[in-house]
Amino acid sequence: MSGASTTLSTRRWILDLGAVAALLAVPIVGFWPTFGGPSYLPAAVGGALLGMGLAVLCTWLRWGILPLAGLTVLAYFLFGGALALPHTTVLGFVPTIDTLGRLATGIVTSWKQLLTTVAPVAASDGHLLVPFVLALVAGVLTTSLALRLRTPAWALIPAGAFLAVQIALGTSQPAVPVVQGVVFALVAAVWLAVRQSWEHGTGAIALGEDETPARGIAMRRILMGGAVVVVATLIGVGASAFAAPQTPRYVLRDVVIPPFDVREYPSPLQSFRAYVRDFPDEPLFTASGLPKEARVRLATMDAYDGTVYNVSDAGAGTSSAFGPVRGNMSAEAEGTSATVRVEIGALAGVWMPEVGAVRSIAFDGERAEDLRRSAYYNEGTETAVVTERLGTGDAYTLETVIPASPSDDALADDDFAPLSLPDQVGVPQDLVEIASQAVAEATTPVEQVRALQTMLAEGGFFSHGLEGEVLSRAGHGAERISTLLGSDQMVGDDEQYATAMALLARELGIPARVVMGFYPDEDLAGQGVFTATGDTLHAWVEVAFAEHGWVTFDPTPPDDKVPNDQTTKPKADPKPQVLQPPPPPQEPVDLPPTVPDDRESEDESGFDAALLGLIVVIVVGVAGLLALLAAPFIVIGALKASRRRKRRDAERAADRISGGWNELIDRATDYGTPVRPGGTRREDAGVVGTAFAEPRVATLADRADFEVFGPTEPSADDVSEFWRQVDEIVGGMGDGRSLWARLAARLNVRSLLAGTRFALPARTPRPPREPRPPREPRPPRASRSSLAEAPEPDSRPQETE
């Protein structure tokens, strides 16, 4: 029997540890979309295994909660650097002072950092602390409860909490949510069913009973558990499919910090002429390490409203889709890697100079942390902004990728990319005819774009309209572009030509956008340091091709191509007596347009409505989950209440007396009293009276026999008195027992199943927890004392008599 017990104990440990590992694997897999790959697995899996190991060790040594908690904290600091912060350690595993400091502060700050960073987050930014801590704590708690308690259901609480927290910290696009829920439910149901069958089988063997009935009972329990698993699986899959949202679900990261809205700031293209006029030679910023053919991008705009080219509000993938900077941006970018350091001079504002497809940004100086927290990046347009506003002395280093510029031969067989750009508003009507005439002889997509570029670059003249230059009005509104294209001589600068080409291209269905930035002259390209001034400010056009992405085109004429005379000015009327109409008023294009006041209120009300809706959804979901979890208990309580009511209100008075006695026996059975079915009231009274030390049970049994089998029908007062005594005895059954024991008796289904084909076998005393020496013959009195403590169902009634 000792060998069998040892084998069963080993099997139980293997079962429990396997079930715990499977339960913890479900939320660990759920972090995959948050990190965009398996980079987090060493931290999460390592934390789970570390927590399980600590729980096994403390359970084996029979250490309490305080040593276990101390070991958990120690393991967090010893192994947290190697698993969650390897870039701060020596040799990848030896913690440093910086490692310990980040571990100490990260237990508080890492949650907010993870939520305020756009997914997928970078493992190198310290975000691995979150899955590591969650897996470590969940591993310790789940394993400890599973190994230490006889009822493993309590271990589902920390495992379920781990899953719930992972969902809340995850993304709006979860990883296989139906599979996660089904696997978690299957593992939990099978584990509980097998453990329950083993517990009852062990009790029968420990008492020396025949193993064949015990095995039959275990097999029946496993079959019933299997049926429950099948039903739970079907319900889980059906409910998940029914409740699966058609739109992305709301998670905490959607409401912790409102999304950044770049439309709150005016388009930088409106300030193009001001930069050229006010900073012709003054350094706006310097860029060290700029590759030869690279350009410094300031802003990318793809929406036109008839007045200004600006960022759009079409959501993900557009020029307004900014997210907080992180360490793994532009992961799919291809090209030449470069490290560029930017130092800000006279440039001020939110728009941040950057180069290529930026992978990471490291700020320097006293404002480094403030700038990092307020920096946002758009991978689709390769532009960045800083809401704290850049100022003189700010500096940062870019780790970036410079894409290659394809030739026309490479683009010959390439078609335009099937992109959906914002609709253009307020475009002059004659632009369609002008664009169609320009591309009439073009046969390929790239030839169409080159035709538009050639029409502007070779047919126009360059002028900023500054002092000493040919007249050229600033701005790029519809009237200014119409005047540019309708004049005998086109005169303008990058602002007008880039806008004109983008508008012409869009009228033909060509995906185009306007970019504003800086680049040096050809003879100065490739030098160690590039100094950006108003004279090096430019605007160009990018067109999206299917195979090569966004390709750069320059429609602006060379800056030395100026008209030979002032033919662009209005000619004088040869009839001086006729009053000439005044020239059309110039638009104050240097000033940003006024933002309507109602937009902010709409945004705020929209955010409040979304937040209120999220709160309602969470409350309803939690209430529904609690109702679902409490449903079995409510059903059990309702069935017992209905049974009592039927017994109390039976038609015959004798049946009401019998019902009262049956109520007493059922309540005692639910408390674990081993009452065998088919016994007499005297026999049942002996078992119940001994179990609860209640002598009134025997008297009540005699009275029940008298009232039921007596010559007269009991009166209503007799029935009321009998039920009063039953209620007193039943109410005293919970005295001296814990709240959990009383609650378990209320929810026990043993008495409900009695008399059905699913009736549970009579309970037997549990085997002792501590190993005992080989049994020796004991005197009858010792055996009777043992039976008084845990009475045998087949012998106790006779001994009581």
PDB file of N, CA, C and O in Angstrom, residues 3 7 49 195 225 235 298 317 351 421 491 505 564 581 586 709 739:
ATOM      1  N   GLY A   3       3.845   1.498  -1.423  1.00  0.00           N
ATOM      2  CA  GLY A   3       4.344   1.670  -2.783  1.00  0.00           C
ATOM      3  C   GLY A   3       3.292   2.262  -3.692  1.00  0.00           C
ATOM      4  O   GLY A   3       3.569   3.123  -4.529  1.00  0.00           O
ATOM      5  N   THR A   7       3.556   5.815  -5.684  1.00  0.00           N
ATOM      6  CA  THR A   7       3.357   5.907  -7.129  1.00  0.00           C
ATOM      7  C   THR A   7       2.264   6.914  -7.471  1.00  0.00           C
ATOM      8  O   THR A   7       2.400   7.721  -8.385  1.00  0.00           O
ATOM      9  N   LEU A  49       8.815  29.006 -15.672  1.00  0.00           N
ATOM     10  CA  LEU A  49       9.578  27.853 -15.175  1.00  0.00           C
ATOM     11  C   LEU A  49      10.244  28.178 -13.840  1.00  0.00           C
ATOM     12  O   LEU A  49      10.306  27.320 -12.944  1.00  0.00           O
ATOM     13  N   ARG A 195      -8.141  14.549 -11.255  1.00  0.00           N
ATOM     14  CA  ARG A 195      -7.750  14.681  -9.846  1.00  0.00           C
ATOM     15  C   ARG A 195      -8.858  14.197  -8.923  1.00  0.00           C
ATOM     16  O   ARG A 195      -8.604  13.540  -7.903  1.00  0.00           O
ATOM     17  N   GLY A 225     -16.708  13.288 -16.320  1.00  0.00           N
ATOM     18  CA  GLY A 225     -15.862  14.456 -16.561  1.00  0.00           C
ATOM     19  C   GLY A 225     -15.627  14.689 -18.040  1.00  0.00           C
ATOM     20  O   GLY A 225     -15.603  15.830 -18.512  1.00  0.00           O
ATOM     21  N   ILE A 235     -19.785  24.617 -25.864  1.00  0.00           N
ATOM     22  CA  ILE A 235     -20.308  25.915 -25.420  1.00  0.00           C
ATOM     23  C   ILE A 235     -19.262  27.001 -25.615  1.00  0.00           C
ATOM     24  O   ILE A 235     -19.563  28.109 -26.062  1.00  0.00           O
ATOM     25  N   LEU A 298      11.065  66.334 -43.320  1.00  0.00           N
ATOM     26  CA  LEU A 298      10.428  67.064 -42.225  1.00  0.00           C
ATOM     27  C   LEU A 298       8.954  66.685 -42.092  1.00  0.00           C
ATOM     28  O   LEU A 298       8.466  66.456 -40.990  1.00  0.00           O
ATOM     29  N   GLY A 317      -2.170  53.794 -41.584  1.00  0.00           N
ATOM     30  CA  GLY A 317      -1.529  53.752 -42.883  1.00  0.00           C
ATOM     31  C   GLY A 317      -1.475  55.075 -43.597  1.00  0.00           C
ATOM     32  O   GLY A 317      -0.890  55.171 -44.677  1.00  0.00           O
ATOM     33  N   TRP A 351       7.624  69.458 -35.723  1.00  0.00           N
ATOM     34  CA  TRP A 351       8.084  68.570 -36.787  1.00  0.00           C
ATOM     35  C   TRP A 351       9.572  68.306 -36.630  1.00  0.00           C
ATOM     36  O   TRP A 351      10.372  69.218 -36.473  1.00  0.00           O
ATOM     37  N   LEU A 421      -5.962  56.793 -51.161  1.00  0.00           N
ATOM     38  CA  LEU A 421      -5.569  58.072 -50.574  1.00  0.00           C
ATOM     39  C   LEU A 421      -6.803  58.956 -50.374  1.00  0.00           C
ATOM     40  O   LEU A 421      -7.837  58.742 -51.018  1.00  0.00           O
ATOM     41  N   VAL A 491       5.977  80.535 -62.948  1.00  0.00           N
ATOM     42  CA  VAL A 491       7.014  81.001 -62.039  1.00  0.00           C
ATOM     43  C   VAL A 491       6.617  80.625 -60.611  1.00  0.00           C
ATOM     44  O   VAL A 491       5.505  80.928 -60.167  1.00  0.00           O
ATOM     45  N   ALA A 505      -1.158  64.572 -60.728  1.00  0.00           N
ATOM     46  CA  ALA A 505      -1.057  63.116 -60.672  1.00  0.00           C
ATOM     47  C   ALA A 505      -2.308  62.492 -60.059  1.00  0.00           C
ATOM     48  O   ALA A 505      -2.825  61.480 -60.558  1.00  0.00           O
ATOM     49  N   ASN A 564      13.869  85.918 -68.357  1.00  0.00           N
ATOM     50  CA  ASN A 564      14.779  86.986 -68.771  1.00  0.00           C
ATOM     51  C   ASN A 564      14.172  88.358 -68.598  1.00  0.00           C
ATOM     52  O   ASN A 564      14.883  89.353 -68.622  1.00  0.00           O
ATOM     53  N   PRO A 581      -8.702  97.454 -63.210  1.00  0.00           N
ATOM     54  CA  PRO A 581      -9.161  96.798 -61.974  1.00  0.00           C
ATOM     55  C   PRO A 581      -7.977  96.457 -61.079  1.00  0.00           C
ATOM     56  O   PRO A 581      -6.870  96.208 -61.550  1.00  0.00           O
ATOM     57  N   GLN A 586      -3.982  89.054 -52.360  1.00  0.00           N
ATOM     58  CA  GLN A 586      -3.158  87.900 -52.016  1.00  0.00           C
ATOM     59  C   GLN A 586      -3.636  87.282 -50.712  1.00  0.00           C
ATOM     60  O   GLN A 586      -3.990  87.989 -49.774  1.00  0.00           O
ATOM     61  N   PHE A 709     -46.250   5.914  11.173  1.00  0.00           N
ATOM     62  CA  PHE A 709     -46.889   4.594  11.280  1.00  0.00           C
ATOM     63  C   PHE A 709     -47.960   4.534  12.383  1.00  0.00           C
ATOM     64  O   PHE A 709     -48.496   3.471  12.668  1.00  0.00           O
ATOM     65  N   LEU A 739     -16.456  28.891   7.231  1.00  0.00           N
ATOM     66  CA  LEU A 739     -17.387  29.421   6.243  1.00  0.00           C
ATOM     67  C   LEU A 739     -17.348  28.612   4.958  1.00  0.00           C
ATOM     68  O   LEU A 739     -18.381  28.356   4.328  1.00  0.00           O
TER      69      LEU A 739
END
